[in-house]
């Protein structure tokens, strides 16, 4: 039976990968989903499949645009999932432009969304916020530097939010996946599909549907239950750097 009927959900980064699958999973539970990302064509294609959904072309790095698009909406659920890694160079060879984009999207973008949606949730005395962190925020890996730091920030933000929103009726959770096969690595390697494929070669990796299923579970628990942190690995991944491969 659908458990989110009548609820309004926001998913950022809904044009691809984990966000797209979360949007599908929430819609399958009856939620009306607001799909946000920069690529309108991809959002519209997904929106056409999800009854009651709405698309918003949005760059989460732009605080005014985020406030304008989201502030007045009565969201029951918010999943600020939009994020990316760019490059895998050590700091001494890294690109400050890439660092800025990761920090502005993965940290400040999440903050902009939270700033826009939490006042209304507090007023209505209810809401679910599920952050999408990463095992990269718990264990650094070679060349992960700034991406890992942004995800460590998301984890710290999760801990702070628990204080900020305690006793407001809002539940806060973080889902921290290991390696999930999505366009994430192709984005990291700036369109080099061959290099991206090697990340997943010989691994029984996680699928974005697995993460969406966990988010669906988290937000459909009885109101008294607040699942805090979920760390999810593929069974082939032991740590950020130890992965069993069958090549
Ligand atoms: P994808 O590249 O498939 O999706 C990333 C999404 O973020 C896209 O929809 C993209 O949309 C959106 N996005 C990026 N920048 C912006 C921006 N400035 N404004 C709005 N939307 C933006 O990767 P994943 O699905 O794998 O990644 C989703 C989240 O999961 C990220 O936060 C990532 O860090 C996290 N994660 C991923 C893991 C993995 O192994 N894949 C593991 C752990 C966590 P568009 O380009 O249209 O704007
Ligand atoms: C994405 C997982 O290990 O590629 O957060 O950084 S990893």
PDB file of C-alpha atoms and ligand atoms in Angstrom:
ATOM      1  CA  UNK A   1       0.000   0.000   0.000  1.00  0.00           C
ATOM      2  CA  UNK A   2       1.314   3.488  -0.860  1.00  0.00           C
ATOM      3  CA  UNK A   3       2.612   5.154   2.304  1.00  0.00           C
ATOM      4  CA  UNK A   4       3.378   8.665   1.043  1.00  0.00           C
ATOM      5  CA  UNK A   5       0.064   9.508  -0.595  1.00  0.00           C
ATOM      6  CA  UNK A   6      -0.619  13.241  -0.328  1.00  0.00           C
ATOM      7  CA  UNK A   7       2.978  14.083   0.630  1.00  0.00           C
ATOM      8  CA  UNK A   8       5.082  16.602  -1.254  1.00  0.00           C
ATOM      9  CA  UNK A   9       8.715  15.579  -1.734  1.00  0.00           C
ATOM     10  CA  UNK A  10      11.728  17.464  -3.050  1.00  0.00           C
ATOM     11  CA  UNK A  11      14.591  15.595  -4.698  1.00  0.00           C
ATOM     12  CA  UNK A  12      17.572  17.600  -5.954  1.00  0.00           C
ATOM     13  CA  UNK A  13      19.830  15.961  -8.494  1.00  0.00           C
ATOM     14  CA  UNK A  14      16.780  14.125  -9.827  1.00  0.00           C
ATOM     15  CA  UNK A  15      18.019  14.183 -13.423  1.00  0.00           C
ATOM     16  CA  UNK A  16      20.337  11.194 -12.964  1.00  0.00           C
ATOM     17  CA  UNK A  17      21.528   8.258 -10.888  1.00  0.00           C
ATOM     18  CA  UNK A  18      20.583   8.044  -7.223  1.00  0.00           C
ATOM     19  CA  UNK A  19      18.322  11.125  -7.267  1.00  0.00           C
ATOM     20  CA  UNK A  20      16.337   9.822 -10.237  1.00  0.00           C
ATOM     21  CA  UNK A  21      15.809   6.487  -8.483  1.00  0.00           C
ATOM     22  CA  UNK A  22      14.826   8.177  -5.197  1.00  0.00           C
ATOM     23  CA  UNK A  23      12.255  10.234  -7.112  1.00  0.00           C
ATOM     24  CA  UNK A  24      10.860   7.070  -8.703  1.00  0.00           C
ATOM     25  CA  UNK A  25      10.714   5.267  -5.347  1.00  0.00           C
ATOM     26  CA  UNK A  26       8.939   8.138  -3.571  1.00  0.00           C
ATOM     27  CA  UNK A  27       6.476   8.526  -6.450  1.00  0.00           C
ATOM     28  CA  UNK A  28       5.769   4.779  -6.294  1.00  0.00           C
ATOM     29  CA  UNK A  29       4.789   5.324  -2.640  1.00  0.00           C
ATOM     30  CA  UNK A  30       2.283   7.959  -3.755  1.00  0.00           C
ATOM     31  CA  UNK A  31       4.298  11.156  -3.151  1.00  0.00           C
ATOM     32  CA  UNK A  32       4.095  14.127  -5.484  1.00  0.00           C
ATOM     33  CA  UNK A  33       7.730  14.729  -6.282  1.00  0.00           C
ATOM     34  CA  UNK A  34       9.372  18.019  -7.201  1.00  0.00           C
ATOM     35  CA  UNK A  35      12.295  17.091  -9.434  1.00  0.00           C
ATOM     36  CA  UNK A  36      15.146  19.608  -9.367  1.00  0.00           C
ATOM     37  CA  UNK A  37      18.438  19.742 -11.282  1.00  0.00           C
ATOM     38  CA  UNK A  38      20.093  21.789 -14.028  1.00  0.00           C
ATOM     39  CA  UNK A  39      19.248  19.566 -17.033  1.00  0.00           C
ATOM     40  CA  UNK A  40      15.656  20.333 -17.889  1.00  0.00           C
ATOM     41  CA  UNK A  41      15.369  17.750 -20.709  1.00  0.00           C
ATOM     42  CA  UNK A  42      16.250  14.871 -18.388  1.00  0.00           C
ATOM     43  CA  UNK A  43      13.909  16.131 -15.673  1.00  0.00           C
ATOM     44  CA  UNK A  44      11.061  16.464 -18.140  1.00  0.00           C
ATOM     45  CA  UNK A  45      11.559  12.942 -19.421  1.00  0.00           C
ATOM     46  CA  UNK A  46      11.382  11.597 -15.870  1.00  0.00           C
ATOM     47  CA  UNK A  47       8.515  13.913 -14.943  1.00  0.00           C
ATOM     48  CA  UNK A  48       6.457  12.515 -17.809  1.00  0.00           C
ATOM     49  CA  UNK A  49       6.673   9.073 -16.166  1.00  0.00           C
ATOM     50  CA  UNK A  50       5.811  10.163 -12.622  1.00  0.00           C
ATOM     51  CA  UNK A  51       2.201  11.193 -12.043  1.00  0.00           C
ATOM     52  CA  UNK A  52       1.789  14.373  -9.994  1.00  0.00           C
ATOM     53  CA  UNK A  53       5.455  15.328 -10.304  1.00  0.00           C
ATOM     54  CA  UNK A  54       6.806  18.728 -11.211  1.00  0.00           C
ATOM     55  CA  UNK A  55      10.151  19.779 -12.652  1.00  0.00           C
ATOM     56  CA  UNK A  56      12.294  22.734 -11.633  1.00  0.00           C
ATOM     57  CA  UNK A  57      15.432  23.694 -13.508  1.00  0.00           C
ATOM     58  CA  UNK A  58      17.639  24.690 -10.601  1.00  0.00           C
ATOM     59  CA  UNK A  59      21.304  25.179  -9.838  1.00  0.00           C
ATOM     60  CA  UNK A  60      21.643  24.514  -6.101  1.00  0.00           C
ATOM     61  CA  UNK A  61      24.756  26.728  -5.998  1.00  0.00           C
ATOM     62  CA  UNK A  62      22.562  29.807  -6.476  1.00  0.00           C
ATOM     63  CA  UNK A  63      21.034  30.744  -3.103  1.00  0.00           C
ATOM     64  CA  UNK A  64      18.541  33.254  -4.563  1.00  0.00           C
ATOM     65  CA  UNK A  65      17.286  30.794  -7.170  1.00  0.00           C
ATOM     66  CA  UNK A  66      16.932  28.051  -4.559  1.00  0.00           C
ATOM     67  CA  UNK A  67      15.021  30.322  -2.166  1.00  0.00           C
ATOM     68  CA  UNK A  68      12.785  31.606  -4.953  1.00  0.00           C
ATOM     69  CA  UNK A  69      11.949  28.120  -6.249  1.00  0.00           C
ATOM     70  CA  UNK A  70      11.504  26.282  -2.943  1.00  0.00           C
ATOM     71  CA  UNK A  71      10.816  28.564   0.005  1.00  0.00           C
ATOM     72  CA  UNK A  72       7.046  28.810  -0.339  1.00  0.00           C
ATOM     73  CA  UNK A  73       6.429  25.108  -1.033  1.00  0.00           C
ATOM     74  CA  UNK A  74       4.965  22.907   1.743  1.00  0.00           C
ATOM     75  CA  UNK A  75       7.460  20.068   1.488  1.00  0.00           C
ATOM     76  CA  UNK A  76       6.919  17.010   3.680  1.00  0.00           C
ATOM     77  CA  UNK A  77      10.177  15.429   2.524  1.00  0.00           C
ATOM     78  CA  UNK A  78      13.429  16.893   1.254  1.00  0.00           C
ATOM     79  CA  UNK A  79      16.293  14.900  -0.197  1.00  0.00           C
ATOM     80  CA  UNK A  80      19.144  17.310  -1.049  1.00  0.00           C
ATOM     81  CA  UNK A  81      20.975  14.692  -3.086  1.00  0.00           C
ATOM     82  CA  UNK A  82      22.604  16.856  -5.803  1.00  0.00           C
ATOM     83  CA  UNK A  83      26.350  16.448  -5.672  1.00  0.00           C
ATOM     84  CA  UNK A  84      29.442  15.552  -7.616  1.00  0.00           C
ATOM     85  CA  UNK A  85      33.131  14.735  -7.579  1.00  0.00           C
ATOM     86  CA  UNK A  86      35.487  16.370 -10.054  1.00  0.00           C
ATOM     87  CA  UNK A  87      38.970  14.969 -10.613  1.00  0.00           C
ATOM     88  CA  UNK A  88      41.098  12.663  -8.516  1.00  0.00           C
ATOM     89  CA  UNK A  89      44.391  14.558  -8.421  1.00  0.00           C
ATOM     90  CA  UNK A  90      46.376  15.057  -5.228  1.00  0.00           C
ATOM     91  CA  UNK A  91      45.969  18.529  -3.727  1.00  0.00           C
ATOM     92  CA  UNK A  92      49.340  19.689  -5.114  1.00  0.00           C
ATOM     93  CA  UNK A  93      48.016  19.117  -8.647  1.00  0.00           C
ATOM     94  CA  UNK A  94      44.339  19.858  -8.046  1.00  0.00           C
ATOM     95  CA  UNK A  95      42.122  22.391  -9.778  1.00  0.00           C
ATOM     96  CA  UNK A  96      40.758  25.225  -7.588  1.00  0.00           C
ATOM     97  CA  UNK A  97      37.835  25.585 -10.004  1.00  0.00           C
ATOM     98  CA  UNK A  98      36.896  21.948  -9.414  1.00  0.00           C
ATOM     99  CA  UNK A  99      37.280  22.406  -5.657  1.00  0.00           C
ATOM    100  CA  UNK A 100      34.932  25.398  -5.736  1.00  0.00           C
ATOM    101  CA  UNK A 101      32.312  23.526  -7.728  1.00  0.00           C
ATOM    102  CA  UNK A 102      32.369  20.567  -5.317  1.00  0.00           C
ATOM    103  CA  UNK A 103      32.245  22.777  -2.221  1.00  0.00           C
ATOM    104  CA  UNK A 104      29.545  25.038  -3.692  1.00  0.00           C
ATOM    105  CA  UNK A 105      27.376  22.074  -4.735  1.00  0.00           C
ATOM    106  CA  UNK A 106      27.963  19.407  -2.093  1.00  0.00           C
ATOM    107  CA  UNK A 107      28.097  21.667   0.977  1.00  0.00           C
ATOM    108  CA  UNK A 108      26.649  25.080   0.170  1.00  0.00           C
ATOM    109  CA  UNK A 109      24.027  23.639  -2.201  1.00  0.00           C
ATOM    110  CA  UNK A 110      22.732  21.383   0.571  1.00  0.00           C
ATOM    111  CA  UNK A 111      22.687  24.349   2.964  1.00  0.00           C
ATOM    112  CA  UNK A 112      20.764  26.526   0.500  1.00  0.00           C
ATOM    113  CA  UNK A 113      18.108  23.833   0.152  1.00  0.00           C
ATOM    114  CA  UNK A 114      17.875  23.323   3.914  1.00  0.00           C
ATOM    115  CA  UNK A 115      17.587  27.081   4.481  1.00  0.00           C
ATOM    116  CA  UNK A 116      14.686  27.202   2.015  1.00  0.00           C
ATOM    117  CA  UNK A 117      12.674  24.194   3.221  1.00  0.00           C
ATOM    118  CA  UNK A 118      13.182  23.961   6.992  1.00  0.00           C
ATOM    119  CA  UNK A 119      11.247  27.095   8.140  1.00  0.00           C
ATOM    120  CA  UNK A 120       8.043  25.749   6.564  1.00  0.00           C
ATOM    121  CA  UNK A 121       8.599  22.280   7.997  1.00  0.00           C
ATOM    122  CA  UNK A 122       9.105  23.811  11.456  1.00  0.00           C
ATOM    123  CA  UNK A 123       5.900  25.812  11.074  1.00  0.00           C
ATOM    124  CA  UNK A 124       3.967  22.688  10.064  1.00  0.00           C
ATOM    125  CA  UNK A 125       5.716  20.680  12.814  1.00  0.00           C
ATOM    126  CA  UNK A 126       6.670  17.851  10.520  1.00  0.00           C
ATOM    127  CA  UNK A 127       9.108  16.833   7.818  1.00  0.00           C
ATOM    128  CA  UNK A 128      11.706  14.333   6.725  1.00  0.00           C
ATOM    129  CA  UNK A 129      15.179  15.339   5.606  1.00  0.00           C
ATOM    130  CA  UNK A 130      17.469  12.675   4.214  1.00  0.00           C
ATOM    131  CA  UNK A 131      21.011  13.784   3.427  1.00  0.00           C
ATOM    132  CA  UNK A 132      23.034  11.772   0.930  1.00  0.00           C
ATOM    133  CA  UNK A 133      26.533  11.526   2.368  1.00  0.00           C
ATOM    134  CA  UNK A 134      29.101   8.934   1.368  1.00  0.00           C
ATOM    135  CA  UNK A 135      31.549   6.477   2.834  1.00  0.00           C
ATOM    136  CA  UNK A 136      34.003   9.032   1.396  1.00  0.00           C
ATOM    137  CA  UNK A 137      32.979  11.312   4.258  1.00  0.00           C
ATOM    138  CA  UNK A 138      34.067   8.649   6.740  1.00  0.00           C
ATOM    139  CA  UNK A 139      37.250   7.363   5.063  1.00  0.00           C
ATOM    140  CA  UNK A 140      39.483   9.440   2.815  1.00  0.00           C
ATOM    141  CA  UNK A 141      41.164   7.848  -0.206  1.00  0.00           C
ATOM    142  CA  UNK A 142      44.025   8.869  -2.518  1.00  0.00           C
ATOM    143  CA  UNK A 143      42.997  11.894  -4.564  1.00  0.00           C
ATOM    144  CA  UNK A 144      39.645  12.097  -2.788  1.00  0.00           C
ATOM    145  CA  UNK A 145      40.777  15.168  -0.808  1.00  0.00           C
ATOM    146  CA  UNK A 146      38.147  17.829  -1.533  1.00  0.00           C
ATOM    147  CA  UNK A 147      35.307  15.455  -2.444  1.00  0.00           C
ATOM    148  CA  UNK A 148      35.918  13.474   0.775  1.00  0.00           C
ATOM    149  CA  UNK A 149      36.044  16.737   2.737  1.00  0.00           C
ATOM    150  CA  UNK A 150      32.680  17.833   1.323  1.00  0.00           C
ATOM    151  CA  UNK A 151      31.101  14.542   2.349  1.00  0.00           C
ATOM    152  CA  UNK A 152      32.703  14.750   5.812  1.00  0.00           C
ATOM    153  CA  UNK A 153      31.044  18.169   6.004  1.00  0.00           C
ATOM    154  CA  UNK A 154      27.693  16.608   5.123  1.00  0.00           C
ATOM    155  CA  UNK A 155      28.164  14.137   7.959  1.00  0.00           C
ATOM    156  CA  UNK A 156      28.999  16.945  10.380  1.00  0.00           C
ATOM    157  CA  UNK A 157      26.027  18.903   9.106  1.00  0.00           C
ATOM    158  CA  UNK A 158      23.807  15.898   9.794  1.00  0.00           C
ATOM    159  CA  UNK A 159      25.014  15.898  13.429  1.00  0.00           C
ATOM    160  CA  UNK A 160      24.384  19.647  13.796  1.00  0.00           C
ATOM    161  CA  UNK A 161      20.974  19.437  12.171  1.00  0.00           C
ATOM    162  CA  UNK A 162      19.907  16.949  14.807  1.00  0.00           C
ATOM    163  CA  UNK A 163      20.484  19.709  17.382  1.00  0.00           C
ATOM    164  CA  UNK A 164      19.060  22.494  15.215  1.00  0.00           C
ATOM    165  CA  UNK A 165      15.849  20.609  14.464  1.00  0.00           C
ATOM    166  CA  UNK A 166      15.427  18.599  17.657  1.00  0.00           C
ATOM    167  CA  UNK A 167      11.858  18.756  18.980  1.00  0.00           C
ATOM    168  CA  UNK A 168      10.507  20.473  15.854  1.00  0.00           C
ATOM    169  CA  UNK A 169       8.780  17.372  14.489  1.00  0.00           C
ATOM    170  CA  UNK A 170      11.365  17.032  11.709  1.00  0.00           C
ATOM    171  CA  UNK A 171      13.316  13.800  11.325  1.00  0.00           C
ATOM    172  CA  UNK A 172      16.869  14.019   9.998  1.00  0.00           C
ATOM    173  CA  UNK A 173      18.760  11.093   8.500  1.00  0.00           C
ATOM    174  CA  UNK A 174      21.876  10.526   6.450  1.00  0.00           C
ATOM    175  CA  UNK A 175      22.355   7.701   3.966  1.00  0.00           C
ATOM    176  CA  UNK A 176      26.041   7.158   3.207  1.00  0.00           C
ATOM    177  CA  UNK A 177      26.683   4.823   0.265  1.00  0.00           C
ATOM    178  CA  UNK A 178      29.868   3.220  -0.972  1.00  0.00           C
ATOM    179  CA  UNK A 179      30.404   2.605  -4.673  1.00  0.00           C
ATOM    180  CA  UNK A 180      27.148   2.957  -6.656  1.00  0.00           C
ATOM    181  CA  UNK A 181      27.151   2.616 -10.429  1.00  0.00           C
ATOM    182  CA  UNK A 182      25.786   5.867 -11.829  1.00  0.00           C
ATOM    183  CA  UNK A 183      27.189   8.568 -14.128  1.00  0.00           C
ATOM    184  CA  UNK A 184      29.077   9.820 -11.006  1.00  0.00           C
ATOM    185  CA  UNK A 185      32.478   8.552 -12.230  1.00  0.00           C
ATOM    186  CA  UNK A 186      31.927   9.776 -15.790  1.00  0.00           C
ATOM    187  CA  UNK A 187      31.290  13.232 -14.283  1.00  0.00           C
ATOM    188  CA  UNK A 188      34.384  12.897 -12.067  1.00  0.00           C
ATOM    189  CA  UNK A 189      36.520  12.023 -15.115  1.00  0.00           C
ATOM    190  CA  UNK A 190      34.866  14.725 -17.238  1.00  0.00           C
ATOM    191  CA  UNK A 191      33.249  12.428 -19.773  1.00  0.00           C
ATOM    192  CA  UNK A 192      36.022   9.799 -20.012  1.00  0.00           C
ATOM    193  CA  UNK A 193      33.695   6.790 -20.066  1.00  0.00           C
ATOM    194  CA  UNK A 194      36.494   4.242 -20.378  1.00  0.00           C
ATOM    195  CA  UNK A 195      38.200   5.491 -17.216  1.00  0.00           C
ATOM    196  CA  UNK A 196      34.822   5.621 -15.450  1.00  0.00           C
ATOM    197  CA  UNK A 197      34.065   1.993 -16.416  1.00  0.00           C
ATOM    198  CA  UNK A 198      37.315   0.842 -14.800  1.00  0.00           C
ATOM    199  CA  UNK A 199      36.034   2.055 -11.401  1.00  0.00           C
ATOM    200  CA  UNK A 200      33.330  -0.598 -11.551  1.00  0.00           C
ATOM    201  CA  UNK A 201      35.184  -3.358 -13.461  1.00  0.00           C
ATOM    202  CA  UNK A 202      34.709  -6.793 -11.933  1.00  0.00           C
ATOM    203  CA  UNK A 203      32.774  -5.467  -8.939  1.00  0.00           C
ATOM    204  CA  UNK A 204      29.263  -6.409  -7.881  1.00  0.00           C
ATOM    205  CA  UNK A 205      28.618  -2.709  -7.255  1.00  0.00           C
ATOM    206  CA  UNK A 206      25.570  -1.106  -5.653  1.00  0.00           C
ATOM    207  CA  UNK A 207      22.785   0.125  -7.909  1.00  0.00           C
ATOM    208  CA  UNK A 208      21.085   3.493  -7.465  1.00  0.00           C
ATOM    209  CA  UNK A 209      17.837   1.574  -6.875  1.00  0.00           C
ATOM    210  CA  UNK A 210      19.435   0.062  -3.737  1.00  0.00           C
ATOM    211  CA  UNK A 211      19.986   3.519  -2.263  1.00  0.00           C
ATOM    212  CA  UNK A 212      16.505   4.658  -3.272  1.00  0.00           C
ATOM    213  CA  UNK A 213      15.018   1.630  -1.543  1.00  0.00           C
ATOM    214  CA  UNK A 214      16.841   2.555   1.678  1.00  0.00           C
ATOM    215  CA  UNK A 215      15.612   6.161   1.473  1.00  0.00           C
ATOM    216  CA  UNK A 216      12.080   4.882   0.890  1.00  0.00           C
ATOM    217  CA  UNK A 217      12.414   2.661   3.986  1.00  0.00           C
ATOM    218  CA  UNK A 218      13.808   5.521   6.099  1.00  0.00           C
ATOM    219  CA  UNK A 219      10.940   7.897   5.295  1.00  0.00           C
ATOM    220  CA  UNK A 220       8.150   5.347   5.679  1.00  0.00           C
ATOM    221  CA  UNK A 221       8.892   4.332   9.298  1.00  0.00           C
ATOM    222  CA  UNK A 222       6.273   5.154  11.940  1.00  0.00           C
ATOM    223  CA  UNK A 223       6.439   8.787  13.120  1.00  0.00           C
ATOM    224  CA  UNK A 224       8.164   7.841  16.395  1.00  0.00           C
ATOM    225  CA  UNK A 225      11.089   6.196  14.565  1.00  0.00           C
ATOM    226  CA  UNK A 226      14.032   8.271  13.305  1.00  0.00           C
ATOM    227  CA  UNK A 227      16.635   6.220  11.494  1.00  0.00           C
ATOM    228  CA  UNK A 228      19.834   8.228  11.944  1.00  0.00           C
ATOM    229  CA  UNK A 229      22.776   7.049   9.873  1.00  0.00           C
ATOM    230  CA  UNK A 230      22.807   4.319   7.260  1.00  0.00           C
ATOM    231  CA  UNK A 231      26.173   3.233   5.843  1.00  0.00           C
ATOM    232  CA  UNK A 232      25.786   0.934   2.871  1.00  0.00           C
ATOM    233  CA  UNK A 233      28.526  -0.930   1.031  1.00  0.00           C
ATOM    234  CA  UNK A 234      28.374  -3.381  -1.834  1.00  0.00           C
ATOM    235  CA  UNK A 235      29.437  -6.754  -0.467  1.00  0.00           C
ATOM    236  CA  UNK A 236      32.593  -6.473  -2.601  1.00  0.00           C
ATOM    237  CA  UNK A 237      33.720  -3.213  -0.988  1.00  0.00           C
ATOM    238  CA  UNK A 238      35.573  -3.511   2.313  1.00  0.00           C
ATOM    239  CA  UNK A 239      36.706   0.103   2.633  1.00  0.00           C
ATOM    240  CA  UNK A 240      37.197   3.210   0.539  1.00  0.00           C
ATOM    241  CA  UNK A 241      40.306   1.605  -0.972  1.00  0.00           C
ATOM    242  CA  UNK A 242      39.756  -2.164  -0.676  1.00  0.00           C
ATOM    243  CA  UNK A 243      37.466  -3.612  -3.338  1.00  0.00           C
ATOM    244  CA  UNK A 244      37.297  -7.255  -4.452  1.00  0.00           C
ATOM    245  CA  UNK A 245      37.375  -7.490  -8.236  1.00  0.00           C
ATOM    246  CA  UNK A 246      36.735 -10.538 -10.406  1.00  0.00           C
ATOM    247  CA  UNK A 247      38.542  -9.637 -13.622  1.00  0.00           C
TER     248      UNK A 247
HETATM  249  P1  LIG B   1      24.976  11.472 -10.884  1.00  0.00           P
HETATM  250  O1  LIG B   1      26.070  12.175 -11.604  1.00  0.00           O
HETATM  251  O2  LIG B   1      24.255  10.379 -11.552  1.00  0.00           O
HETATM  252  O3  LIG B   1      23.914  12.533 -10.348  1.00  0.00           O
HETATM  253  C1  LIG B   1      24.281  13.754  -9.792  1.00  0.00           C
HETATM  254  C2  LIG B   1      23.064  14.658  -9.790  1.00  0.00           C
HETATM  255  O4  LIG B   1      23.416  15.908  -9.161  1.00  0.00           O
HETATM  256  C3  LIG B   1      22.575  14.961 -11.178  1.00  0.00           C
HETATM  257  O5  LIG B   1      21.178  14.862 -11.207  1.00  0.00           O
HETATM  258  C4  LIG B   1      23.011  16.389 -11.410  1.00  0.00           C
HETATM  259  O6  LIG B   1      22.059  17.037 -12.247  1.00  0.00           O
HETATM  260  C5  LIG B   1      22.919  16.943  -9.992  1.00  0.00           C
HETATM  261  N1  LIG B   1      23.702  18.164  -9.815  1.00  0.00           N
HETATM  262  C6  LIG B   1      25.045  18.305  -9.899  1.00  0.00           C
HETATM  263  N2  LIG B   1      25.383  19.602  -9.736  1.00  0.00           N
HETATM  264  C7  LIG B   1      24.210  20.279  -9.540  1.00  0.00           C
HETATM  265  C8  LIG B   1      23.892  21.640  -9.311  1.00  0.00           C
HETATM  266  N3  LIG B   1      24.845  22.592  -9.256  1.00  0.00           N
HETATM  267  N4  LIG B   1      22.587  21.979  -9.154  1.00  0.00           N
HETATM  268  C9  LIG B   1      21.630  21.049  -9.212  1.00  0.00           C
HETATM  269  N5  LIG B   1      21.860  19.741  -9.423  1.00  0.00           N
HETATM  270  C10 LIG B   1      23.148  19.370  -9.592  1.00  0.00           C
HETATM  271  O7  LIG B   1      25.639  10.915  -9.528  1.00  0.00           O
HETATM  272  P2  LIG B   1      24.997  10.096  -8.312  1.00  0.00           P
HETATM  273  O8  LIG B   1      23.570   9.837  -8.540  1.00  0.00           O
HETATM  274  O9  LIG B   1      25.894   8.964  -8.062  1.00  0.00           O
HETATM  275  O10 LIG B   1      25.209  11.148  -7.135  1.00  0.00           O
HETATM  276  C11 LIG B   1      24.124  11.615  -6.330  1.00  0.00           C
HETATM  277  C12 LIG B   1      24.636  11.880  -4.936  1.00  0.00           C
HETATM  278  O11 LIG B   1      25.091  10.654  -4.370  1.00  0.00           O
HETATM  279  C13 LIG B   1      25.806  12.846  -4.845  1.00  0.00           C
HETATM  280  O12 LIG B   1      25.633  13.700  -3.743  1.00  0.00           O
HETATM  281  C14 LIG B   1      27.003  11.913  -4.624  1.00  0.00           C
HETATM  282  O13 LIG B   1      28.046  12.571  -3.946  1.00  0.00           O
HETATM  283  C15 LIG B   1      26.356  10.843  -3.787  1.00  0.00           C
HETATM  284  N6  LIG B   1      27.053   9.566  -3.738  1.00  0.00           N
HETATM  285  C16 LIG B   1      27.306   8.855  -4.886  1.00  0.00           C
HETATM  286  C17 LIG B   1      27.947   7.635  -4.813  1.00  0.00           C
HETATM  287  C18 LIG B   1      28.301   6.828  -6.020  1.00  0.00           C
HETATM  288  O14 LIG B   1      29.166   5.924  -5.911  1.00  0.00           O
HETATM  289  N7  LIG B   1      27.691   7.068  -7.182  1.00  0.00           N
HETATM  290  C19 LIG B   1      28.328   7.064  -3.518  1.00  0.00           C
HETATM  291  C20 LIG B   1      28.046   7.903  -2.388  1.00  0.00           C
HETATM  292  C21 LIG B   1      27.396   9.082  -2.506  1.00  0.00           C
HETATM  293  P3  LIG B   1      22.370  18.140 -13.361  1.00  0.00           P
HETATM  294  O15 LIG B   1      23.721  17.843 -13.927  1.00  0.00           O
HETATM  295  O16 LIG B   1      21.235  17.951 -14.328  1.00  0.00           O
HETATM  296  O17 LIG B   1      22.285  19.435 -12.628  1.00  0.00           O
HETATM  297  C1  LIG B   2      31.104   8.228  -3.924  1.00  0.00           C
HETATM  298  C2  LIG B   2      31.776   6.977  -3.485  1.00  0.00           C
HETATM  299  O1  LIG B   2      34.064   5.975  -3.107  1.00  0.00           O
HETATM  300  O2  LIG B   2      33.612   6.929  -5.281  1.00  0.00           O
HETATM  301  O3  LIG B   2      30.821   9.026  -2.818  1.00  0.00           O
HETATM  302  O4  LIG B   2      33.966   8.341  -3.391  1.00  0.00           O
HETATM  303  S1  LIG B   2      33.435   7.081  -3.834  1.00  0.00           S
END
